[in-house]
Short mmCIF file of C-alpha atoms and ligand atoms in Angstrom, two decimals:
data_model
loop_
_atom_site.label_atom_id
_atom_site.label_comp_id
_atom_site.label_asym_id
_atom_site.label_seq_id
_atom_site.Cartn_x
_atom_site.Cartn_y
_atom_site.Cartn_z
CA UNK A 101 22.27 22.97 -92.09
CA UNK A 102 19.76 26.14 -91.70
CA UNK A 103 20.79 26.99 -88.24
CA UNK A 104 23.38 26.03 -85.53
CA UNK A 105 20.71 25.67 -83.05
CA UNK A 106 16.95 25.34 -83.06
CA UNK A 107 15.20 26.50 -79.74
CA UNK A 108 11.49 25.34 -79.20
CA UNK A 109 9.66 27.66 -76.95
CA UNK A 110 10.27 31.81 -77.02
CA UNK A 111 9.50 32.12 -72.94
CA UNK A 112 12.08 32.63 -70.54
CA UNK A 113 14.24 29.76 -70.93
CA UNK A 114 14.19 29.88 -74.84
CA UNK A 115 14.72 33.54 -75.16
CA UNK A 116 17.47 33.85 -72.75
CA UNK A 117 19.44 30.70 -74.56
CA UNK A 118 18.58 32.31 -78.00
CA UNK A 119 20.11 35.75 -76.71
CA UNK A 120 23.33 33.99 -75.39
CA UNK A 121 23.70 31.84 -78.62
CA UNK A 122 23.20 34.91 -80.89
CA UNK A 123 25.51 37.10 -78.89
CA UNK A 124 28.11 34.01 -79.12
CA UNK A 125 27.75 34.62 -82.98
CA UNK A 126 25.38 31.40 -83.69
CA UNK A 127 22.54 31.26 -86.11
CA UNK A 128 19.51 30.56 -83.94
CA UNK A 129 16.00 29.69 -84.91
CA UNK A 130 13.75 30.72 -81.90
CA UNK A 131 10.21 28.72 -82.62
CA UNK A 132 7.18 29.60 -80.66
CA UNK A 133 3.76 28.24 -80.99
CA UNK A 134 1.91 31.32 -80.34
CA UNK A 135 1.15 33.89 -83.27
CA UNK A 136 0.97 37.07 -80.84
CA UNK A 137 4.53 38.18 -79.60
CA UNK A 138 2.56 39.53 -76.44
CA UNK A 139 1.61 36.06 -75.28
CA UNK A 140 2.72 35.24 -71.91
CA UNK A 141 2.30 32.54 -69.21
CA UNK A 142 -0.59 33.37 -66.73
CA UNK A 143 0.06 30.58 -64.20
CA UNK A 144 3.08 32.12 -62.51
CA UNK A 145 3.94 34.31 -59.68
CA UNK A 146 7.10 35.63 -61.19
CA UNK A 147 9.10 36.21 -57.86
CA UNK A 148 12.52 35.41 -59.24
CA UNK A 149 14.76 34.28 -56.44
CA UNK A 150 18.03 36.16 -55.49
CA UNK A 151 20.14 33.25 -56.86
CA UNK A 152 19.37 34.29 -60.46
CA UNK A 153 20.62 37.71 -59.84
CA UNK A 154 24.01 37.27 -61.30
CA UNK A 155 22.71 35.67 -64.63
CA UNK A 156 20.28 38.27 -64.97
CA UNK A 157 23.15 41.02 -64.57
CA UNK A 158 25.61 39.33 -66.71
CA UNK A 159 22.83 38.93 -69.63
CA UNK A 160 22.09 42.47 -69.36
CA UNK A 161 18.37 41.78 -68.29
CA UNK A 162 18.31 43.06 -64.71
CA UNK A 163 18.29 46.57 -65.71
CA UNK A 164 15.87 46.23 -68.50
CA UNK A 165 13.49 44.46 -66.14
CA UNK A 166 13.90 47.41 -63.73
CA UNK A 167 13.06 49.92 -66.83
CA UNK A 168 9.91 47.88 -67.22
CA UNK A 169 8.58 48.09 -63.82
CA UNK A 170 10.08 45.45 -61.86
CA UNK A 171 10.16 45.35 -58.13
CA UNK A 172 13.24 44.49 -56.39
CA UNK A 173 12.92 42.69 -52.71
CA UNK A 174 16.25 42.76 -50.84
CA UNK A 175 14.95 41.08 -47.65
CA UNK A 176 12.26 38.66 -46.91
CA UNK A 177 10.74 38.32 -43.22
CA UNK A 178 9.83 34.50 -42.72
CA UNK A 179 7.26 33.80 -39.99
CA UNK A 180 7.86 30.62 -38.05
CA UNK A 181 6.11 29.40 -34.96
CA UNK A 182 9.36 30.26 -33.23
CA UNK A 183 8.93 33.79 -34.04
CA UNK A 184 9.90 36.02 -37.07
CA UNK A 185 13.28 35.38 -39.10
CA UNK A 186 14.64 38.76 -40.25
CA UNK A 187 17.70 39.17 -42.57
CA UNK A 188 20.37 41.89 -41.72
CA UNK A 189 21.02 44.58 -44.54
CA UNK A 190 24.07 43.83 -46.45
CA UNK A 191 24.22 40.22 -45.54
CA UNK A 192 25.39 39.39 -49.23
CA UNK A 193 22.44 37.50 -50.05
CA UNK A 194 21.43 38.83 -53.51
CA UNK A 195 17.86 40.38 -53.85
CA UNK A 196 14.94 38.99 -55.54
CA UNK A 197 13.12 40.68 -58.67
CA UNK A 198 9.64 40.43 -60.04
CA UNK A 199 8.02 41.59 -63.15
CA UNK A 200 4.63 40.28 -64.03
CA UNK A 201 4.79 37.66 -67.11
CA UNK A 202 2.48 39.97 -69.21
CA UNK A 203 5.64 42.26 -69.44
CA UNK A 204 8.59 39.85 -68.67
CA UNK A 205 7.66 37.31 -71.52
CA UNK A 206 7.38 40.16 -74.37
CA UNK A 207 10.53 41.83 -73.12
CA UNK A 208 12.71 38.76 -73.30
CA UNK A 209 11.17 37.99 -76.80
CA UNK A 210 11.85 41.59 -77.93
CA UNK A 211 15.49 41.31 -76.51
CA UNK A 212 16.23 37.85 -78.29
CA UNK A 213 14.62 38.99 -81.63
CA UNK A 214 16.79 42.16 -81.73
CA UNK A 215 20.02 39.97 -81.26
CA UNK A 216 21.94 39.49 -84.27
CA UNK A 217 21.88 35.70 -85.56
CA UNK A 218 18.30 35.14 -83.95
CA UNK A 219 15.28 34.48 -86.16
CA UNK A 220 12.21 34.70 -83.79
CA UNK A 221 9.50 32.50 -85.72
CA UNK A 222 6.15 33.18 -84.25
CA UNK A 223 3.07 30.86 -84.76
CA UNK A 224 5.40 27.80 -85.43
CA UNK A 225 4.54 24.93 -83.27
CA UNK A 226 6.77 21.94 -83.23
CA UNK A 227 5.17 18.69 -84.04
CA UNK A 228 7.66 16.50 -85.41
CA UNK A 229 11.64 15.68 -84.73
CA UNK A 230 13.41 14.46 -87.70
CA UNK A 231 17.37 13.87 -87.93
CA UNK A 232 19.05 17.12 -87.03
CA UNK A 233 15.82 19.08 -86.98
CA UNK A 234 12.11 19.55 -86.40
CA UNK A 235 9.03 20.02 -88.41
CA UNK A 236 6.39 22.49 -87.62
CA UNK A 237 2.64 22.75 -87.98
CA UNK A 238 3.06 24.65 -90.87
CA UNK A 239 5.04 21.91 -92.70
CA UNK A 240 8.36 23.90 -92.18
CA UNK A 241 11.42 21.71 -91.87
CA UNK A 242 14.41 23.26 -90.05
CA UNK A 243 17.74 21.39 -89.30
CA UNK A 244 20.26 22.27 -86.81
CA UNK A 245 23.09 20.40 -84.72
CA UNK A 246 21.29 21.01 -81.58
CA UNK A 247 17.60 21.01 -80.87
CA UNK A 248 16.57 22.70 -77.44
CA UNK A 249 13.31 21.91 -75.82
CA UNK A 250 12.46 25.13 -74.04
CA UNK A 251 8.88 24.27 -74.32
CA UNK A 252 7.73 23.88 -70.62
CA UNK A 253 6.41 21.23 -68.23
CA UNK A 254 4.35 19.38 -71.14
CA UNK A 255 7.61 19.48 -73.35
CA UNK A 256 6.66 18.33 -76.66
CA UNK A 257 10.21 17.95 -77.62
CA UNK A 258 10.73 15.67 -74.89
CA UNK A 259 7.79 13.65 -75.88
CA UNK A 260 8.73 13.54 -79.31
CA UNK A 261 12.35 12.48 -78.26
CA UNK A 262 10.94 9.62 -75.88
CA UNK A 263 12.56 10.98 -72.86
CA UNK A 264 11.53 9.33 -69.66
CA UNK A 265 9.48 11.47 -67.21
CA UNK A 266 9.72 11.27 -63.33
CA UNK A 267 6.59 12.63 -61.83
CA UNK A 268 6.50 13.53 -57.93
CA UNK A 269 3.07 14.67 -56.27
CA UNK A 270 2.51 18.08 -55.05
CA UNK A 271 -0.01 18.08 -51.89
CA UNK A 272 -0.50 21.95 -51.86
CA UNK A 273 -2.83 24.03 -53.94
CA UNK A 274 -2.23 27.79 -54.67
CA UNK A 275 -4.14 31.05 -55.37
CA UNK A 276 -3.03 34.58 -55.42
CA UNK A 277 -4.31 38.00 -56.37
CA UNK A 278 -2.71 41.12 -57.10
CA UNK A 279 -3.64 44.41 -54.84
CA UNK A 280 -2.87 48.13 -55.11
CA UNK A 281 -2.19 50.10 -51.57
CA UNK A 282 -1.57 46.89 -49.22
CA UNK A 283 -0.06 47.75 -45.97
CA UNK A 284 2.45 45.06 -44.85
CA UNK A 285 2.72 44.84 -41.04
CA UNK A 286 5.52 42.03 -41.12
CA UNK A 287 9.26 42.68 -41.26
CA UNK A 288 11.43 42.90 -44.33
CA UNK A 289 10.25 44.06 -47.72
CA UNK A 290 8.06 41.05 -48.11
CA UNK A 291 6.86 37.89 -46.09
CA UNK A 292 6.48 34.38 -46.25
CA UNK A 293 4.54 32.59 -43.60
CA UNK A 294 5.70 29.11 -42.71
CA UNK A 295 2.46 27.77 -41.40
CA UNK A 296 3.25 23.99 -41.42
CA UNK A 297 1.86 22.67 -43.65
CA UNK A 298 0.28 25.83 -45.16
CA UNK A 299 2.35 28.59 -46.63
CA UNK A 300 1.64 32.08 -47.50
CA UNK A 301 3.22 35.08 -49.07
CA UNK A 302 3.01 38.79 -49.55
CA UNK A 303 5.63 40.26 -51.87
CA UNK A 304 6.15 43.26 -54.12
CA UNK A 305 5.12 42.19 -58.04
CA UNK A 306 6.18 45.41 -59.58
CA UNK A 307 4.35 48.63 -61.29
CA UNK A 308 3.43 49.33 -57.38
CA UNK A 309 1.28 45.93 -56.98
CA UNK A 310 1.58 43.61 -54.16
CA UNK A 311 1.23 39.72 -54.81
CA UNK A 312 -0.69 38.10 -51.79
CA UNK A 313 -0.61 34.31 -52.08
CA UNK A 314 -1.86 31.26 -50.12
CA UNK A 315 -0.59 27.78 -50.65
CA UNK A 316 -2.64 25.60 -48.26
CA UNK A 317 -2.33 21.85 -47.75
CA UNK A 318 -4.80 19.66 -50.06
CA UNK A 319 -6.59 18.60 -47.08
CA UNK A 320 -8.19 22.28 -47.35
CA UNK A 321 -9.37 22.14 -50.66
CA UNK A 322 -13.09 21.63 -49.58
CA UNK A 323 -12.79 25.19 -48.02
CA UNK A 324 -11.96 26.59 -51.18
CA UNK A 325 -14.47 24.91 -53.10
CA UNK A 326 -17.86 27.15 -52.75
CA UNK A 327 -16.63 30.58 -52.24
CA UNK A 328 -12.94 30.66 -53.30
CA UNK A 329 -12.56 34.28 -52.63
CA UNK A 330 -13.92 34.34 -49.13
CA UNK A 331 -11.81 31.62 -48.37
CA UNK A 332 -9.02 33.06 -49.44
CA UNK A 333 -9.76 36.39 -47.75
CA UNK A 334 -10.20 34.61 -44.37
CA UNK A 335 -7.10 32.73 -44.79
CA UNK A 336 -5.15 35.91 -45.34
CA UNK A 337 -7.08 37.63 -42.52
CA UNK A 338 -5.87 34.97 -40.01
CA UNK A 339 -2.05 35.47 -41.07
CA UNK A 340 -0.09 36.60 -37.94
CA UNK A 341 1.07 40.18 -38.77
CA UNK A 342 -0.63 39.56 -42.08
CA UNK A 343 -1.03 42.55 -44.69
CA UNK A 344 -3.86 44.61 -44.14
CA UNK A 345 -6.27 44.14 -47.22
CA UNK A 346 -8.99 46.52 -45.76
CA UNK A 347 -8.09 49.91 -47.61
CA UNK A 348 -6.40 47.95 -50.84
CA UNK A 349 -7.93 47.39 -53.96
CA UNK A 350 -7.64 43.99 -55.77
CA UNK A 351 -6.74 44.49 -59.33
CA UNK A 352 -7.03 40.86 -60.41
CA UNK A 353 -9.20 37.91 -60.14
CA UNK A 354 -7.65 34.83 -57.91
CA UNK A 355 -5.02 33.12 -60.14
CA UNK A 356 -4.03 29.34 -59.33
CA UNK A 357 -4.44 25.82 -59.40
CA UNK A 358 -5.56 22.96 -57.43
CA UNK A 359 -2.72 20.36 -58.60
CA UNK A 360 0.61 21.10 -60.09
CA UNK A 361 2.66 18.01 -59.81
CA UNK A 362 6.54 17.88 -60.06
CA UNK A 363 8.22 16.67 -63.38
CA UNK A 364 11.57 15.87 -63.98
CA UNK A 365 13.47 14.75 -67.23
CA UNK A 366 17.17 14.30 -68.31
CA UNK A 367 18.41 17.79 -69.54
CA UNK A 368 20.63 16.28 -72.13
CA UNK A 369 18.63 13.07 -73.07
CA UNK A 370 20.21 12.03 -76.19
CA UNK A 371 22.83 13.49 -78.81
CA UNK A 372 21.73 16.53 -80.50
CA UNK A 373 18.84 17.15 -78.03
CA UNK A 374 18.87 19.30 -74.80
CA UNK A 375 16.19 20.30 -72.26
CA UNK A 376 16.10 23.67 -70.51
CA UNK A 377 13.67 25.36 -67.88
CA UNK A 378 10.52 23.64 -67.05
CA UNK A 379 10.94 20.93 -69.88
CA UNK A 380 13.89 19.51 -67.81
CA UNK A 381 12.77 20.25 -64.19
CA UNK A 382 9.27 21.37 -63.53
CA UNK A 383 9.62 22.12 -59.68
CA UNK A 384 6.85 22.86 -56.97
CA UNK A 385 5.82 26.62 -57.39
CA UNK A 386 5.71 27.09 -53.50
CA UNK A 387 9.66 28.20 -53.31
CA UNK A 388 9.30 30.27 -56.43
CA UNK A 389 12.30 28.38 -57.88
CA UNK A 390 11.23 27.89 -61.55
CA UNK A 391 11.69 31.04 -63.59
CA UNK A 392 15.25 31.23 -62.07
CA UNK A 393 16.05 27.64 -63.06
CA UNK A 394 14.85 28.68 -66.38
CA UNK A 395 17.11 31.60 -66.92
CA UNK A 396 20.07 29.65 -65.31
CA UNK A 397 19.60 26.38 -67.08
CA UNK A 398 19.19 28.32 -70.14
CA UNK A 399 22.69 30.11 -69.33
CA UNK A 400 24.42 27.19 -68.38
CA UNK A 401 23.39 25.33 -71.99
CA UNK A 402 24.68 28.09 -73.89
CA UNK A 403 28.08 28.48 -71.94
CA UNK A 404 28.69 24.91 -72.32
CA UNK A 405 27.80 24.22 -75.98
CA UNK A 406 28.40 27.52 -77.83
CA UNK A 407 32.08 26.80 -78.34
CA UNK A 408 31.62 23.28 -79.92
CA UNK A 409 28.55 24.54 -81.97
CA UNK A 410 30.84 27.57 -83.32
CA UNK A 411 33.85 25.37 -83.94
CA UNK A 412 31.93 22.07 -85.31
CA UNK A 413 33.73 19.84 -82.65
CA UNK A 414 32.03 17.10 -80.82
CA UNK A 415 28.82 18.36 -78.77
CA UNK A 416 28.67 15.18 -76.40
CA UNK A 417 31.32 16.61 -73.82
CA UNK A 418 29.58 20.01 -73.71
CA UNK A 419 26.04 18.22 -73.26
CA UNK A 420 27.46 16.38 -70.51
CA UNK A 421 29.03 19.66 -68.85
CA UNK A 422 25.71 21.10 -69.10
CA UNK A 423 23.90 17.83 -67.31
CA UNK A 424 26.66 18.41 -64.59
CA UNK A 425 25.72 21.94 -64.08
CA UNK A 426 22.27 20.93 -64.01
CA UNK A 427 22.60 18.79 -60.95
CA UNK A 428 22.60 22.08 -59.11
CA UNK A 429 18.97 22.24 -59.83
CA UNK A 430 18.49 18.59 -59.14
CA UNK A 431 19.82 18.68 -55.73
CA UNK A 432 17.23 21.40 -54.77
CA UNK A 433 14.48 19.52 -56.36
CA UNK A 434 15.18 16.63 -54.27
CA UNK A 435 14.31 18.74 -51.29
CA UNK A 436 11.79 20.41 -52.80
CA UNK A 437 10.11 17.32 -53.77
CA UNK A 438 10.00 16.13 -50.10
CA UNK A 439 8.50 19.65 -49.04
CA UNK A 440 5.55 19.43 -51.57
CA UNK A 441 4.34 16.62 -49.58
CA UNK A 442 3.14 19.08 -47.05
CA UNK A 443 4.50 17.03 -44.07
CA UNK A 444 5.51 18.64 -40.84
CA UNK A 445 8.78 20.03 -40.97
CA UNK A 446 11.47 17.47 -39.48
CA UNK A 447 13.59 17.86 -36.49
CA UNK A 448 16.55 19.44 -38.31
CA UNK A 449 14.14 22.08 -40.05
CA UNK A 450 12.65 23.06 -36.85
CA UNK A 451 15.88 23.43 -35.01
CA UNK A 452 17.50 25.42 -37.91
CA UNK A 453 14.39 27.67 -38.33
CA UNK A 454 14.10 28.22 -34.42
CA UNK A 455 17.99 29.22 -34.25
CA UNK A 456 17.66 31.60 -37.15
CA UNK A 457 15.19 33.74 -35.27
CA UNK A 458 17.89 34.62 -32.98
CA UNK A 459 21.31 33.77 -35.03
CA UNK A 460 21.95 36.05 -38.03
CA UNK A 461 24.87 33.68 -39.08
CA UNK A 462 22.28 30.95 -39.43
CA UNK A 463 19.51 33.34 -40.77
CA UNK A 464 21.86 34.43 -43.55
CA UNK A 465 22.53 30.94 -44.47
CA UNK A 466 19.03 30.23 -44.39
CA UNK A 467 18.48 33.04 -46.83
CA UNK A 468 21.16 32.14 -49.22
CA UNK A 469 19.56 28.51 -49.34
CA UNK A 470 16.07 30.15 -49.88
CA UNK A 471 17.40 32.26 -52.47
CA UNK A 472 19.05 29.26 -54.15
CA UNK A 473 22.28 31.59 -54.22
CA UNK A 474 24.62 28.82 -53.01
CA UNK A 475 24.20 25.02 -53.10
CA UNK A 476 21.96 23.26 -50.60
CA UNK A 477 25.25 22.35 -48.27
CA UNK A 478 25.28 26.38 -47.30
CA UNK A 479 22.53 25.39 -44.94
CA UNK A 480 22.61 21.51 -44.59
CA UNK A 481 25.82 20.62 -43.28
CA UNK A 482 26.98 19.31 -39.72
CA UNK A 483 28.39 22.89 -38.77
CA UNK A 484 25.14 24.50 -39.20
CA UNK A 485 23.21 21.61 -37.50
CA UNK A 486 25.38 21.76 -34.53
CA UNK A 487 25.24 25.35 -33.96
CA UNK A 488 21.53 25.45 -34.43
CA UNK A 489 21.31 22.57 -32.01
CA UNK A 490 23.08 24.41 -29.38
CA UNK A 491 21.26 27.45 -29.96
CA UNK A 492 18.01 25.62 -29.69
CA UNK A 493 18.98 24.06 -26.21
CA UNK A 494 20.10 27.32 -25.01
CA UNK A 495 16.80 28.87 -25.86
CA UNK A 496 14.77 25.96 -24.31
CA UNK A 497 17.11 25.65 -21.23
C1 FAD B 1086 1.02 28.43 -60.25
C2 FAD B 1086 2.54 28.62 -60.22
C3 FAD B 1086 3.23 29.80 -59.87
C4 FAD B 1086 4.53 30.18 -60.24
N1 FAD B 1086 5.18 30.94 -59.48
C5 FAD B 1086 6.67 30.96 -59.79
C6 FAD B 1086 7.21 32.00 -59.09
O1 FAD B 1086 6.73 32.95 -58.37
N2 FAD B 1086 8.56 32.15 -59.18
C7 FAD B 1086 9.18 31.35 -60.23
O2 FAD B 1086 10.39 31.59 -60.20
N3 FAD B 1086 8.66 30.64 -60.68
C8 FAD B 1086 7.20 30.35 -60.80
N4 FAD B 1086 6.52 29.39 -61.35
C9 FAD B 1086 7.42 28.52 -62.27
C10 FAD B 1086 7.60 29.20 -63.62
O3 FAD B 1086 6.19 29.62 -64.27
C11 FAD B 1086 8.25 28.30 -64.74
O4 FAD B 1086 9.23 27.63 -63.98
C12 FAD B 1086 8.74 29.12 -65.95
O5 FAD B 1086 7.81 29.56 -66.39
C13 FAD B 1086 9.47 28.02 -66.73
O6 FAD B 1086 9.95 28.76 -67.98
P1 FAD B 1086 10.16 28.04 -69.18
O7 FAD B 1086 10.61 29.11 -70.34
O8 FAD B 1086 10.84 26.77 -69.10
O9 FAD B 1086 8.62 27.49 -69.77
P2 FAD B 1086 7.32 28.12 -70.13
O10 FAD B 1086 7.40 29.73 -69.39
O11 FAD B 1086 6.07 27.39 -69.66
O12 FAD B 1086 7.47 28.40 -71.70
C14 FAD B 1086 7.41 27.38 -72.77
C15 FAD B 1086 7.10 28.16 -74.09
O13 FAD B 1086 7.02 26.97 -74.90
C16 FAD B 1086 5.91 27.20 -75.92
N5 FAD B 1086 5.76 25.83 -76.63
C17 FAD B 1086 5.06 25.01 -75.96
N6 FAD B 1086 5.11 23.99 -76.60
C18 FAD B 1086 5.50 24.24 -77.96
C19 FAD B 1086 5.89 23.78 -79.33
N7 FAD B 1086 5.35 22.49 -79.40
N8 FAD B 1086 6.36 24.46 -80.25
C20 FAD B 1086 6.74 25.98 -80.20
N9 FAD B 1086 6.41 26.43 -78.82
C21 FAD B 1086 5.98 25.72 -77.72
C22 FAD B 1086 4.91 27.88 -75.07
O14 FAD B 1086 3.86 28.62 -75.85
C23 FAD B 1086 5.85 28.77 -73.99
O15 FAD B 1086 6.04 30.05 -74.72
C24 FAD B 1086 5.18 29.13 -61.08
C25 FAD B 1086 4.53 27.98 -61.75
C26 FAD B 1086 3.26 27.75 -61.52
C27 FAD B 1086 2.59 26.82 -62.40
#
């Protein structure tokens, strides 16, 4: 074998897995179709939820991201029609971090390439899977016991391996821009507006910039058809306690997309093949989960399989362990797919939100859920539902 593991795609998931495998003493080929090491994803809001904090710390990425200008957001204020939900400082929910992909992707590539055992091979697009390996567009054949698809939502590896895809619709579209000098009026270090069904955000984006984004339901697409920027500005201007863009300077064009369906594939679809990041689960961008899932699924795969790859023992049980760990993402993705339908919130959601406005115990659980820091049961359980209902009844007596 040329390598212990071949990773296809040198972005968040691929670089994270390559770094972890390299540090575990394995020989890694990290293949990227782009030639330029500065290449990066543009369609990404790069707000990385607090649930990823521990993995980023453990890998040593957190400090390096800070050194490159990342912004940390400890507490988000959430606007609901029942009032603002504000987190208490020191409530134990880890902070979010944000670094633009133009900096993040090259940084992760540098870290991976500097890790002993990792060969970063730019300009190598995988076009074929063969027994124990891959063939690239340059005609190079590489072999390893494990091929990892870290190649994003259209995953070539998954297609070549014949992995079935499960698609679900996304009934919102989204646009955002970066600004200098935004004055936030809402509480917290950044804000989310749950306008039901529309959503909006205003969050620090690193390097002193603020990302202001809107996620309207598709019923409003026509409003954005002619003058997208004017529609965006008027949407932001109408946000309750929204950011003031009056004295701010917009430093980018509007970035966004009018359709981004959810896609899911088995993360361990066949012997010798694993999928991580978007290749396994491409979620709705609205809850900002994808980068975190990419870091975390890559770390879980490396943890599960590095030992058997090093020792030459059976990979099957390790891949099954990885699939089990990945269920954490699957459970949240089930919920995310329902939210992506842009339907009005159900009675339970309304009750919990309304209670969280006045009850810090429920607000903390809502924050841990939103940060994907604990399993969904941190919020969705009978005790929280009962307490929220009592609080709701007291408020509406
Ligand atoms: C509009 C939008 C906004 C988003 N905002 C957020 C956000 O705020 N927060 C958040 O956490 N997530 C966000 N996401 C999701 C996030 O961008 C993705 O989840 C994340 O990029 C997934 O990382 P990845 O490494 O799995 O895949 P990608 O970043 O897509 O990387 C795949 C890599 O594989 C390479 N590749 C592809 N095919 C091949 C091939 N055949 N051979 C070799 N290389 C190949 C590509 O060039 C690329 O480098 C957003 C997504 C969208 C669409």
